[in-house]
Amino acid sequence: MTNVYIAGMGATAVGEHYGRDLADLASEAARAAFASAPGLAPHQIGALYVGSAYSEELYGQGQLGAYLASMLGLSPSIPAFRIEAAGASSAMALFQAVQAVQHGLPLALVIGVEKVTDHLEDVIEAAQAMAADSNEEALHGITLTAQWAMLMRRYMHEYGYTADAFAPFPINAHANGAKNPLALYRFTIDANKYRKAAMVASPLNLLDCSTLADGAAALLIAGEQLARELDGPRIRIAGAAVATDTPALHRRRNPLELSAARASAHIALGRAHLGVGDVHVWELTDPHGIAATLALEAIGCYEPGTAPRHAAEGAITPTGKTPIATAGGYKARGDVGGASGVYQIIELARQLSGTAGATQVSNARVGLAQSLGGIGATAVSHVLIREA
């Protein structure tokens, strides 16, 4: 099997793009990806992989693979797929593209896209709740935010924390997002603002809850032969893995253990012949501080019950031991639903290529992106390595 590389990448700003449709956003991201890779052209694409969680429920468009292939002017003879795995949709699309390129496809286009504005909050919440168990959870009106809130309450009870202990996560996200021109929220917050924020689902407050917004991001994924013909840093996707868990929280042995997150990260690292300690920068599913906490502990960066303490000591900042959300994460960059996974990969690739600007992690050469669907029912992990 051939090695797999990121040959080009592009993304739109995250925001409430009233007046723009889904195809327009996807086209902007795809054009930017090709612009970043001189020498590559749409006619070279051998397959299109699209990740979107809500294209049917909130945009009203099925057949998204064929729809975007047509709108982008790609050859009608290539396969075009839409892949859904809730918030992990575009990460799963990338996983499928990596497998295809490993087995001989010269070049694939991966797009993550969501268009969710123009809908009332209750409609958006209902669409997001579909990532839970529809019979045992969503049917009774529980939302993903409420489930994360219950996990946070349980974590506080188990380990003796107050809600204020999770403030470092959104503070770090906003500090980094303020420097990201594509971020939804480009302002900083502090512990005092966090403490005074209104409750959304106790103990989660407004400043510890991400906002679902519009955006699209695109990647050109190439085999080794084609990648070596291109200029610029070579970023290799050295390991990829998917793991799953039961969507229903009450059916898990310990709901504070994200077992799929742990499994996918370690399998991906194993395929890259690396360990947790080899990773210099991380992108995690972090719509709330508790989500980042449980992911860091599941992967093995920190012992259970200790991640908030390490975060308070600066470990999650760009100069810390485990930098996360260096472009703002879900909280400040914005939650782009199923498109988030491709945004994560682009943000890591910029770190590894040394072009991350004010939030650049020094000497970063290995990164891990993990995208969760639902409350960790699906976990997709990719390990990136800068080779040259």
mmCIF file of C-alpha atoms in Angstrom:
data_model
loop_
_atom_site.group_PDB
_atom_site.id
_atom_site.type_symbol
_atom_site.label_atom_id
_atom_site.label_comp_id
_atom_site.label_asym_id
_atom_site.label_seq_id
_atom_site.Cartn_x
_atom_site.Cartn_y
_atom_site.Cartn_z
ATOM 1 C CA MET A 1 0.000 0.000 0.000
ATOM 2 C CA THR A 2 1.207 3.474 -0.825
ATOM 3 C CA ASN A 3 1.760 6.239 1.711
ATOM 4 C CA VAL A 4 -0.931 8.926 1.812
ATOM 5 C CA TYR A 5 -0.334 12.680 1.852
ATOM 6 C CA ILE A 6 -2.257 15.939 2.124
ATOM 7 C CA ALA A 7 -1.731 17.573 -1.267
ATOM 8 C CA GLY A 8 -3.974 20.610 -0.846
ATOM 9 C CA MET A 9 -6.428 22.151 1.582
ATOM 10 C CA GLY A 10 -8.891 25.006 1.883
ATOM 11 C CA ALA A 11 -11.731 26.175 4.111
ATOM 12 C CA THR A 12 -14.357 28.862 4.394
ATOM 13 C CA ALA A 13 -14.786 31.065 7.414
ATOM 14 C CA VAL A 14 -17.160 29.558 9.962
ATOM 15 C CA GLY A 15 -20.268 31.652 10.438
ATOM 16 C CA GLU A 16 -23.941 32.249 9.787
ATOM 17 C CA HIS A 17 -23.767 32.388 6.018
ATOM 18 C CA TYR A 18 -27.213 33.726 5.242
ATOM 19 C CA GLY A 19 -27.621 34.148 1.512
ATOM 20 C CA ARG A 20 -25.142 31.377 0.633
ATOM 21 C CA ASP A 21 -26.074 27.796 -0.086
ATOM 22 C CA LEU A 22 -24.319 24.524 0.667
ATOM 23 C CA ALA A 23 -22.859 24.116 -2.833
ATOM 24 C CA ASP A 24 -21.455 27.653 -2.740
ATOM 25 C CA LEU A 25 -19.624 26.946 0.523
ATOM 26 C CA ALA A 26 -18.306 23.600 -0.729
ATOM 27 C CA SER A 27 -17.153 25.197 -3.984
ATOM 28 C CA GLU A 28 -15.212 27.899 -2.146
ATOM 29 C CA ALA A 29 -13.421 25.303 -0.030
ATOM 30 C CA ALA A 30 -12.624 23.107 -3.039
ATOM 31 C CA ARG A 31 -11.295 26.036 -5.065
ATOM 32 C CA ALA A 32 -9.060 27.024 -2.166
ATOM 33 C CA ALA A 33 -7.745 23.459 -1.928
ATOM 34 C CA PHE A 34 -6.794 23.428 -5.600
ATOM 35 C CA ALA A 35 -5.289 26.919 -5.329
ATOM 36 C CA SER A 36 -3.014 25.608 -2.560
ATOM 37 C CA ALA A 37 -1.781 22.801 -4.829
ATOM 38 C CA PRO A 38 -0.530 24.254 -8.146
ATOM 39 C CA GLY A 39 -0.272 21.509 -10.718
ATOM 40 C CA LEU A 40 -3.399 19.665 -9.600
ATOM 41 C CA ALA A 41 -6.714 20.092 -11.393
ATOM 42 C CA PRO A 42 -10.292 18.835 -10.920
ATOM 43 C CA HIS A 43 -10.047 16.418 -13.846
ATOM 44 C CA GLN A 44 -7.431 14.423 -11.877
ATOM 45 C CA ILE A 45 -9.853 13.640 -9.051
ATOM 46 C CA GLY A 46 -10.598 9.928 -8.907
ATOM 47 C CA ALA A 47 -13.285 10.004 -6.204
ATOM 48 C CA LEU A 48 -15.234 12.485 -4.081
ATOM 49 C CA TYR A 49 -15.969 11.852 -0.427
ATOM 50 C CA VAL A 50 -18.387 14.225 1.318
ATOM 51 C CA GLY A 51 -18.993 14.320 5.067
ATOM 52 C CA SER A 52 -22.134 16.034 6.340
ATOM 53 C CA ALA A 53 -24.309 15.275 9.335
ATOM 54 C CA TYR A 54 -27.293 17.498 8.588
ATOM 55 C CA SER A 55 -27.544 17.973 4.820
ATOM 56 C CA GLU A 56 -30.875 16.168 4.686
ATOM 57 C CA GLU A 57 -32.420 17.276 7.979
ATOM 58 C CA LEU A 58 -31.434 20.961 7.860
ATOM 59 C CA TYR A 59 -30.670 21.641 4.202
ATOM 60 C CA GLY A 60 -33.065 19.262 2.492
ATOM 61 C CA GLN A 61 -30.536 17.708 0.124
ATOM 62 C CA GLY A 62 -29.975 13.980 -0.246
ATOM 63 C CA GLN A 63 -27.632 12.439 -2.827
ATOM 64 C CA LEU A 64 -25.001 14.896 -1.624
ATOM 65 C CA GLY A 65 -22.118 13.107 -3.311
ATOM 66 C CA ALA A 66 -23.671 13.298 -6.764
ATOM 67 C CA TYR A 67 -25.038 16.783 -6.087
ATOM 68 C CA LEU A 68 -21.655 18.280 -5.196
ATOM 69 C CA ALA A 69 -19.785 16.348 -7.894
ATOM 70 C CA SER A 70 -22.103 17.936 -10.428
ATOM 71 C CA MET A 71 -21.895 21.410 -8.902
ATOM 72 C CA LEU A 72 -18.082 21.207 -8.792
ATOM 73 C CA GLY A 73 -17.853 20.093 -12.394
ATOM 74 C CA LEU A 74 -16.146 16.793 -11.607
ATOM 75 C CA SER A 75 -16.153 13.944 -14.076
ATOM 76 C CA PRO A 76 -19.473 12.067 -14.028
ATOM 77 C CA SER A 77 -17.559 8.781 -14.254
ATOM 78 C CA ILE A 78 -16.005 9.027 -10.773
ATOM 79 C CA PRO A 79 -17.612 7.622 -7.629
ATOM 80 C CA ALA A 80 -19.037 10.259 -5.286
ATOM 81 C CA PHE A 81 -20.117 9.424 -1.748
ATOM 82 C CA ARG A 82 -21.843 11.175 1.117
ATOM 83 C CA ILE A 83 -20.818 9.682 4.459
ATOM 84 C CA GLU A 84 -22.709 10.277 7.704
ATOM 85 C CA ALA A 85 -21.402 9.603 11.202
ATOM 86 C CA ALA A 86 -22.919 12.546 13.115
ATOM 87 C CA GLY A 87 -20.169 14.951 14.181
ATOM 88 C CA ALA A 88 -17.517 12.564 12.847
ATOM 89 C CA SER A 89 -18.948 12.548 9.302
ATOM 90 C CA SER A 90 -16.128 14.297 7.421
ATOM 91 C CA ALA A 91 -13.464 12.524 9.487
ATOM 92 C CA MET A 92 -15.087 9.269 8.401
ATOM 93 C CA ALA A 93 -15.114 10.531 4.807
ATOM 94 C CA LEU A 94 -11.373 11.185 5.103
ATOM 95 C CA PHE A 95 -10.852 7.715 6.568
ATOM 96 C CA GLN A 96 -12.538 6.195 3.508
ATOM 97 C CA ALA A 97 -10.498 8.380 1.132
ATOM 98 C CA VAL A 98 -7.246 7.372 2.853
ATOM 99 C CA GLN A 99 -8.083 3.704 2.365
ATOM 100 C CA ALA A 100 -8.823 4.272 -1.323
ATOM 101 C CA VAL A 101 -5.553 6.122 -1.896
ATOM 102 C CA GLN A 102 -3.599 3.491 0.040
ATOM 103 C CA HIS A 103 -4.939 0.937 -2.439
ATOM 104 C CA GLY A 104 -4.010 2.834 -5.573
ATOM 105 C CA LEU A 105 -6.361 5.766 -6.179
ATOM 106 C CA PRO A 106 -3.995 8.598 -7.206
ATOM 107 C CA LEU A 107 -6.045 11.554 -5.934
ATOM 108 C CA ALA A 108 -9.231 12.013 -3.892
ATOM 109 C CA LEU A 109 -11.193 15.087 -2.873
ATOM 110 C CA VAL A 110 -12.684 15.143 0.628
ATOM 111 C CA ILE A 111 -15.204 17.820 1.573
ATOM 112 C CA GLY A 112 -16.850 18.456 4.926
ATOM 113 C CA VAL A 113 -19.797 20.828 4.713
ATOM 114 C CA GLU A 114 -22.736 22.000 6.801
ATOM 115 C CA LYS A 115 -25.435 24.605 6.133
ATOM 116 C CA VAL A 116 -27.558 24.884 9.250
ATOM 117 C CA THR A 117 -28.601 28.524 9.604
ATOM 118 C CA ASP A 118 -32.130 29.725 8.750
ATOM 119 C CA HIS A 119 -33.500 27.218 11.271
ATOM 120 C CA LEU A 120 -34.863 27.803 14.761
ATOM 121 C CA GLU A 121 -32.931 26.434 17.706
ATOM 122 C CA ASP A 122 -35.417 23.648 18.441
ATOM 123 C CA VAL A 123 -35.098 22.294 14.894
ATOM 124 C CA ILE A 124 -31.297 22.307 15.145
ATOM 125 C CA GLU A 125 -31.398 20.628 18.559
ATOM 126 C CA ALA A 126 -33.707 17.913 17.190
ATOM 127 C CA ALA A 127 -31.317 17.246 14.312
ATOM 128 C CA GLN A 128 -28.336 17.028 16.650
ATOM 129 C CA ALA A 129 -30.226 14.682 18.981
ATOM 130 C CA MET A 130 -30.382 12.123 16.176
ATOM 131 C CA ALA A 131 -26.774 11.270 17.058
ATOM 132 C CA ALA A 132 -28.060 9.779 20.315
ATOM 133 C CA ASP A 133 -30.088 6.590 20.714
ATOM 134 C CA SER A 134 -33.357 7.529 19.027
ATOM 135 C CA ASN A 135 -35.513 5.088 21.017
ATOM 136 C CA GLU A 136 -34.026 5.437 24.483
ATOM 137 C CA GLU A 137 -32.709 9.023 24.493
ATOM 138 C CA ALA A 138 -33.784 11.328 21.651
ATOM 139 C CA LEU A 139 -37.409 10.124 21.832
ATOM 140 C CA HIS A 140 -37.625 11.512 25.359
ATOM 141 C CA GLY A 141 -36.314 14.947 24.407
ATOM 142 C CA ILE A 142 -32.765 14.762 25.734
ATOM 143 C CA THR A 143 -30.199 16.740 23.767
ATOM 144 C CA LEU A 144 -26.485 16.166 23.280
ATOM 145 C CA THR A 145 -25.782 19.270 25.370
ATOM 146 C CA ALA A 146 -27.855 17.851 28.207
ATOM 147 C CA GLN A 147 -25.967 14.572 27.999
ATOM 148 C CA TRP A 148 -22.590 16.325 28.192
ATOM 149 C CA ALA A 149 -23.972 18.302 31.150
ATOM 150 C CA MET A 150 -24.883 15.079 32.946
ATOM 151 C CA LEU A 151 -21.384 13.726 32.321
ATOM 152 C CA MET A 152 -19.894 16.946 33.686
ATOM 153 C CA ARG A 153 -22.085 16.693 36.794
ATOM 154 C CA ARG A 154 -21.003 13.094 37.300
ATOM 155 C CA TYR A 155 -17.339 14.001 36.790
ATOM 156 C CA MET A 156 -17.600 16.802 39.357
ATOM 157 C CA HIS A 157 -19.175 14.364 41.812
ATOM 158 C CA GLU A 158 -16.542 11.659 41.212
ATOM 159 C CA TYR A 159 -13.478 13.898 41.429
ATOM 160 C CA GLY A 160 -14.546 16.815 43.624
ATOM 161 C CA TYR A 161 -14.430 19.663 41.087
ATOM 162 C CA THR A 162 -16.641 22.717 40.763
ATOM 163 C CA ALA A 163 -17.805 23.999 37.389
ATOM 164 C CA ASP A 164 -15.161 26.738 37.490
ATOM 165 C CA ALA A 165 -12.474 24.063 37.090
ATOM 166 C CA PHE A 166 -13.483 23.674 33.424
ATOM 167 C CA ALA A 167 -12.985 27.359 32.595
ATOM 168 C CA PRO A 168 -9.446 26.868 31.185
ATOM 169 C CA PHE A 169 -10.850 24.968 28.199
ATOM 170 C CA PRO A 170 -13.029 27.742 26.707
ATOM 171 C CA ILE A 171 -10.511 30.391 27.828
ATOM 172 C CA ASN A 172 -7.795 28.638 25.829
ATOM 173 C CA ALA A 173 -10.114 28.109 22.851
ATOM 174 C CA HIS A 174 -11.104 31.777 22.719
ATOM 175 C CA ALA A 175 -7.524 32.978 23.187
ATOM 176 C CA ASN A 176 -6.530 30.949 20.137
ATOM 177 C CA GLY A 177 -9.685 31.611 18.128
ATOM 178 C CA ALA A 178 -9.174 35.361 18.505
ATOM 179 C CA LYS A 179 -6.113 34.930 16.270
ATOM 180 C CA ASN A 180 -7.888 32.809 13.646
ATOM 181 C CA PRO A 181 -9.463 34.839 10.803
ATOM 182 C CA LEU A 182 -11.770 31.918 9.962
ATOM 183 C CA ALA A 183 -13.166 31.568 13.495
ATOM 184 C CA LEU A 184 -16.769 32.258 14.406
ATOM 185 C CA TYR A 185 -15.857 33.968 17.702
ATOM 186 C CA ARG A 186 -12.694 36.078 17.561
ATOM 187 C CA PHE A 187 -12.647 37.466 21.100
ATOM 188 C CA THR A 188 -11.090 36.428 24.373
ATOM 189 C CA ILE A 189 -12.799 35.551 27.655
ATOM 190 C CA ASP A 190 -11.553 35.220 31.217
ATOM 191 C CA ALA A 191 -12.478 33.269 34.330
ATOM 192 C CA ASN A 192 -14.684 36.079 35.610
ATOM 193 C CA LYS A 193 -16.763 36.151 32.417
ATOM 194 C CA TYR A 194 -17.008 32.374 32.485
ATOM 195 C CA ARG A 195 -18.226 32.417 36.086
ATOM 196 C CA LYS A 196 -20.964 34.963 35.304
ATOM 197 C CA ALA A 197 -22.249 33.322 32.104
ATOM 198 C CA ALA A 198 -25.869 32.202 31.990
ATOM 199 C CA MET A 199 -26.661 28.521 32.371
ATOM 200 C CA VAL A 200 -27.614 26.450 29.324
ATOM 201 C CA ALA A 201 -27.834 22.987 30.882
ATOM 202 C CA SER A 202 -26.467 23.069 34.414
ATOM 203 C CA PRO A 203 -23.560 22.880 35.076
ATOM 204 C CA LEU A 204 -22.758 23.867 31.455
ATOM 205 C CA ASN A 205 -22.983 27.598 30.882
ATOM 206 C CA LEU A 206 -23.116 29.718 27.742
ATOM 207 C CA LEU A 207 -19.333 30.162 27.581
ATOM 208 C CA ASP A 208 -18.757 26.408 27.771
ATOM 209 C CA CYS A 209 -21.115 25.536 24.910
ATOM 210 C CA SER A 210 -20.185 25.674 21.230
ATOM 211 C CA THR A 211 -22.403 27.118 18.506
ATOM 212 C CA LEU A 212 -23.397 25.082 15.447
ATOM 213 C CA ALA A 213 -22.658 27.145 12.343
ATOM 214 C CA ASP A 214 -22.106 26.986 8.579
ATOM 215 C CA GLY A 215 -18.846 26.137 6.853
ATOM 216 C CA ALA A 216 -17.007 23.925 4.424
ATOM 217 C CA ALA A 217 -13.482 22.544 4.309
ATOM 218 C CA ALA A 218 -11.730 20.497 1.626
ATOM 219 C CA LEU A 219 -8.672 18.260 1.355
ATOM 220 C CA LEU A 220 -6.836 16.832 -1.625
ATOM 221 C CA ILE A 221 -5.509 13.405 -0.645
ATOM 222 C CA ALA A 222 -2.752 11.960 -2.822
ATOM 223 C CA GLY A 223 -0.617 8.874 -3.081
ATOM 224 C CA GLU A 224 3.146 9.049 -2.644
ATOM 225 C CA GLN A 225 4.056 9.249 -6.328
ATOM 226 C CA LEU A 226 1.841 12.256 -6.970
ATOM 227 C CA ALA A 227 2.683 13.938 -3.662
ATOM 228 C CA ARG A 228 6.403 13.888 -4.419
ATOM 229 C CA GLU A 229 5.796 15.949 -7.545
ATOM 230 C CA LEU A 230 4.345 18.822 -5.482
ATOM 231 C CA ASP A 231 6.163 21.653 -3.762
ATOM 232 C CA GLY A 232 5.926 22.520 -0.084
ATOM 233 C CA PRO A 233 5.964 20.504 3.157
ATOM 234 C CA ARG A 234 4.961 16.857 2.904
ATOM 235 C CA ILE A 235 2.340 16.018 5.519
ATOM 236 C CA ARG A 236 1.678 12.287 5.668
ATOM 237 C CA ILE A 237 -1.424 10.685 7.117
ATOM 238 C CA ALA A 238 0.530 8.003 8.934
ATOM 239 C CA GLY A 239 -2.284 6.322 10.840
ATOM 240 C CA ALA A 240 -6.067 6.245 10.772
ATOM 241 C CA ALA A 241 -8.629 4.294 12.774
ATOM 242 C CA VAL A 242 -12.329 4.156 13.600
ATOM 243 C CA ALA A 243 -13.923 2.713 16.728
ATOM 244 C CA THR A 244 -17.487 2.661 18.034
ATOM 245 C CA ASP A 245 -19.427 2.455 21.273
ATOM 246 C CA THR A 246 -23.098 2.180 22.123
ATOM 247 C CA PRO A 247 -24.849 5.533 21.574
ATOM 248 C CA ALA A 248 -26.947 5.192 24.751
ATOM 249 C CA LEU A 249 -25.005 6.468 27.749
ATOM 250 C CA HIS A 250 -26.865 4.326 30.275
ATOM 251 C CA ARG A 251 -25.773 1.164 28.468
ATOM 252 C CA ARG A 252 -22.066 1.908 28.932
ATOM 253 C CA ARG A 253 -20.149 0.277 31.760
ATOM 254 C CA ASN A 254 -18.746 3.646 32.810
ATOM 255 C CA PRO A 255 -20.117 6.703 30.979
ATOM 256 C CA LEU A 256 -17.033 8.731 31.955
ATOM 257 C CA GLU A 257 -14.851 6.394 29.878
ATOM 258 C CA LEU A 258 -14.903 7.233 26.158
ATOM 259 C CA SER A 259 -13.818 3.751 25.124
ATOM 260 C CA ALA A 260 -14.135 4.389 21.371
ATOM 261 C CA ALA A 261 -11.985 7.506 21.684
ATOM 262 C CA ARG A 262 -9.318 5.499 23.479
ATOM 263 C CA ALA A 263 -9.407 2.626 20.975
ATOM 264 C CA SER A 264 -9.337 4.716 17.800
ATOM 265 C CA ALA A 265 -6.478 6.907 19.030
ATOM 266 C CA HIS A 266 -4.303 3.989 20.082
ATOM 267 C CA ILE A 267 -4.969 1.987 16.927
ATOM 268 C CA ALA A 268 -4.142 5.015 14.757
ATOM 269 C CA LEU A 269 -0.966 5.685 16.735
ATOM 270 C CA GLY A 270 -0.003 2.035 16.477
ATOM 271 C CA ARG A 271 -0.406 2.121 12.706
ATOM 272 C CA ALA A 272 1.873 5.161 12.668
ATOM 273 C CA HIS A 273 4.373 3.322 14.939
ATOM 274 C CA LEU A 274 4.039 6.076 17.544
ATOM 275 C CA GLY A 275 2.825 6.510 21.094
ATOM 276 C CA VAL A 276 0.836 9.173 22.936
ATOM 277 C CA GLY A 277 4.051 10.852 24.084
ATOM 278 C CA ASP A 278 5.184 11.372 20.490
ATOM 279 C CA VAL A 279 2.303 13.738 19.647
ATOM 280 C CA HIS A 280 3.120 17.459 19.681
ATOM 281 C CA VAL A 281 -0.301 18.967 18.958
ATOM 282 C CA TRP A 282 -3.889 17.727 19.178
ATOM 283 C CA GLU A 283 -7.298 18.501 17.721
ATOM 284 C CA LEU A 284 -10.158 17.007 19.725
ATOM 285 C CA THR A 285 -13.926 17.169 19.754
ATOM 286 C CA ASP A 286 -14.314 19.910 22.358
ATOM 287 C CA PRO A 287 -17.764 21.535 22.227
ATOM 288 C CA HIS A 288 -17.542 21.681 26.038
ATOM 289 C CA GLY A 289 -14.704 21.472 28.527
ATOM 290 C CA ILE A 290 -15.981 18.117 29.786
ATOM 291 C CA ALA A 291 -15.703 16.683 26.257
ATOM 292 C CA ALA A 292 -12.050 17.705 25.974
ATOM 293 C CA THR A 293 -11.414 16.439 29.500
ATOM 294 C CA LEU A 294 -12.825 12.980 28.837
ATOM 295 C CA ALA A 295 -11.020 12.711 25.487
ATOM 296 C CA LEU A 296 -7.625 13.644 26.953
ATOM 297 C CA GLU A 297 -8.089 11.100 29.717
ATOM 298 C CA ALA A 298 -9.426 8.381 27.437
ATOM 299 C CA ILE A 299 -6.483 8.718 25.052
ATOM 300 C CA GLY A 300 -4.075 8.499 27.972
ATOM 301 C CA CYS A 301 -2.617 11.986 28.027
ATOM 302 C CA TYR A 302 -3.670 12.294 31.677
ATOM 303 C CA GLU A 303 -4.942 10.052 34.427
ATOM 304 C CA PRO A 304 -8.723 10.012 35.049
ATOM 305 C CA GLY A 305 -9.773 12.961 37.168
ATOM 306 C CA THR A 306 -6.696 15.089 36.458
ATOM 307 C CA ALA A 307 -7.191 16.819 33.075
ATOM 308 C CA PRO A 308 -8.854 19.978 34.503
ATOM 309 C CA ARG A 309 -5.942 20.429 36.899
ATOM 310 C CA HIS A 310 -3.403 20.123 34.084
ATOM 311 C CA ALA A 311 -5.441 22.525 31.967
ATOM 312 C CA ALA A 312 -5.365 25.079 34.781
ATOM 313 C CA GLU A 313 -1.556 24.783 34.789
ATOM 314 C CA GLY A 314 -1.402 25.695 31.081
ATOM 315 C CA ALA A 315 -0.943 22.207 29.607
ATOM 316 C CA ILE A 316 -3.535 22.730 26.841
ATOM 317 C CA THR A 317 -2.148 26.061 25.565
ATOM 318 C CA PRO A 318 0.155 26.301 22.527
ATOM 319 C CA THR A 319 3.177 26.243 24.840
ATOM 320 C CA GLY A 320 1.898 23.411 27.025
ATOM 321 C CA LYS A 321 2.370 19.644 27.079
ATOM 322 C CA THR A 322 -0.827 18.837 25.170
ATOM 323 C CA PRO A 323 -1.823 21.839 23.016
ATOM 324 C CA ILE A 324 -5.447 21.632 21.863
ATOM 325 C CA ALA A 325 -7.817 23.948 20.004
ATOM 326 C CA THR A 326 -4.952 25.979 18.569
ATOM 327 C CA ALA A 327 -7.306 27.511 15.985
ATOM 328 C CA GLY A 328 -10.149 27.929 18.471
ATOM 329 C CA GLY A 329 -11.622 24.442 18.628
ATOM 330 C CA TYR A 330 -15.353 23.849 18.505
ATOM 331 C CA LYS A 331 -15.994 26.606 21.029
ATOM 332 C CA ALA A 332 -14.337 29.577 19.262
ATOM 333 C CA ARG A 333 -13.668 28.398 15.705
ATOM 334 C CA GLY A 334 -17.259 27.182 15.768
ATOM 335 C CA ASP A 335 -18.910 23.785 15.707
ATOM 336 C CA VAL A 336 -19.260 22.895 12.031
ATOM 337 C CA GLY A 337 -21.113 19.651 12.721
ATOM 338 C CA GLY A 338 -20.066 16.869 10.387
ATOM 339 C CA ALA A 339 -17.566 19.171 8.648
ATOM 340 C CA SER A 340 -15.480 19.568 11.803
ATOM 341 C CA GLY A 341 -13.150 16.663 11.074
ATOM 342 C CA VAL A 342 -11.736 18.226 7.907
ATOM 343 C CA TYR A 343 -11.292 21.574 9.679
ATOM 344 C CA GLN A 344 -9.301 19.717 12.344
ATOM 345 C CA ILE A 345 -6.981 18.155 9.777
ATOM 346 C CA ILE A 346 -6.364 21.511 8.088
ATOM 347 C CA GLU A 347 -5.579 23.122 11.416
ATOM 348 C CA LEU A 348 -3.119 20.343 12.300
ATOM 349 C CA ALA A 349 -1.507 20.475 8.858
ATOM 350 C CA ARG A 350 -0.889 24.195 9.313
ATOM 351 C CA GLN A 351 0.743 23.499 12.647
ATOM 352 C CA LEU A 352 2.999 20.823 11.165
ATOM 353 C CA SER A 353 3.923 22.996 8.201
ATOM 354 C CA GLY A 354 4.834 25.893 10.522
ATOM 355 C CA THR A 355 2.175 28.256 9.152
ATOM 356 C CA ALA A 356 -0.159 28.460 12.164
ATOM 357 C CA GLY A 357 0.838 32.030 12.978
ATOM 358 C CA ALA A 358 0.420 33.398 16.483
ATOM 359 C CA THR A 359 -0.641 30.047 17.948
ATOM 360 C CA GLN A 360 2.147 28.006 16.347
ATOM 361 C CA VAL A 361 3.336 25.121 18.514
ATOM 362 C CA SER A 362 7.120 25.119 18.524
ATOM 363 C CA ASN A 363 8.770 22.278 16.561
ATOM 364 C CA ALA A 364 5.474 20.487 15.942
ATOM 365 C CA ARG A 365 6.031 17.503 13.644
ATOM 366 C CA VAL A 366 3.379 15.015 14.821
ATOM 367 C CA GLY A 367 -0.317 15.746 15.318
ATOM 368 C CA LEU A 368 -3.403 13.732 16.156
ATOM 369 C CA ALA A 369 -6.954 14.703 15.233
ATOM 370 C CA GLN A 370 -9.904 12.939 16.786
ATOM 371 C CA SER A 371 -13.511 13.516 15.769
ATOM 372 C CA LEU A 372 -16.420 12.132 17.775
ATOM 373 C CA GLY A 373 -19.926 11.353 16.602
ATOM 374 C CA GLY A 374 -22.547 11.852 19.294
ATOM 375 C CA ILE A 375 -21.216 11.347 22.809
ATOM 376 C CA GLY A 376 -18.310 9.303 21.513
ATOM 377 C CA ALA A 377 -20.405 6.584 19.867
ATOM 378 C CA THR A 378 -18.142 6.971 16.832
ATOM 379 C CA ALA A 379 -14.513 8.010 17.145
ATOM 380 C CA VAL A 380 -12.270 8.651 14.144
ATOM 381 C CA SER A 381 -8.574 9.376 14.690
ATOM 382 C CA HIS A 382 -5.902 10.442 12.206
ATOM 383 C CA VAL A 383 -2.179 10.811 12.905
ATOM 384 C CA LEU A 384 -0.263 13.340 10.801
ATOM 385 C CA ILE A 385 3.520 13.483 10.420
ATOM 386 C CA ARG A 386 5.607 16.132 8.714
ATOM 387 C CA GLU A 387 8.227 14.322 6.640
ATOM 388 C CA ALA A 388 9.948 17.252 4.930
#
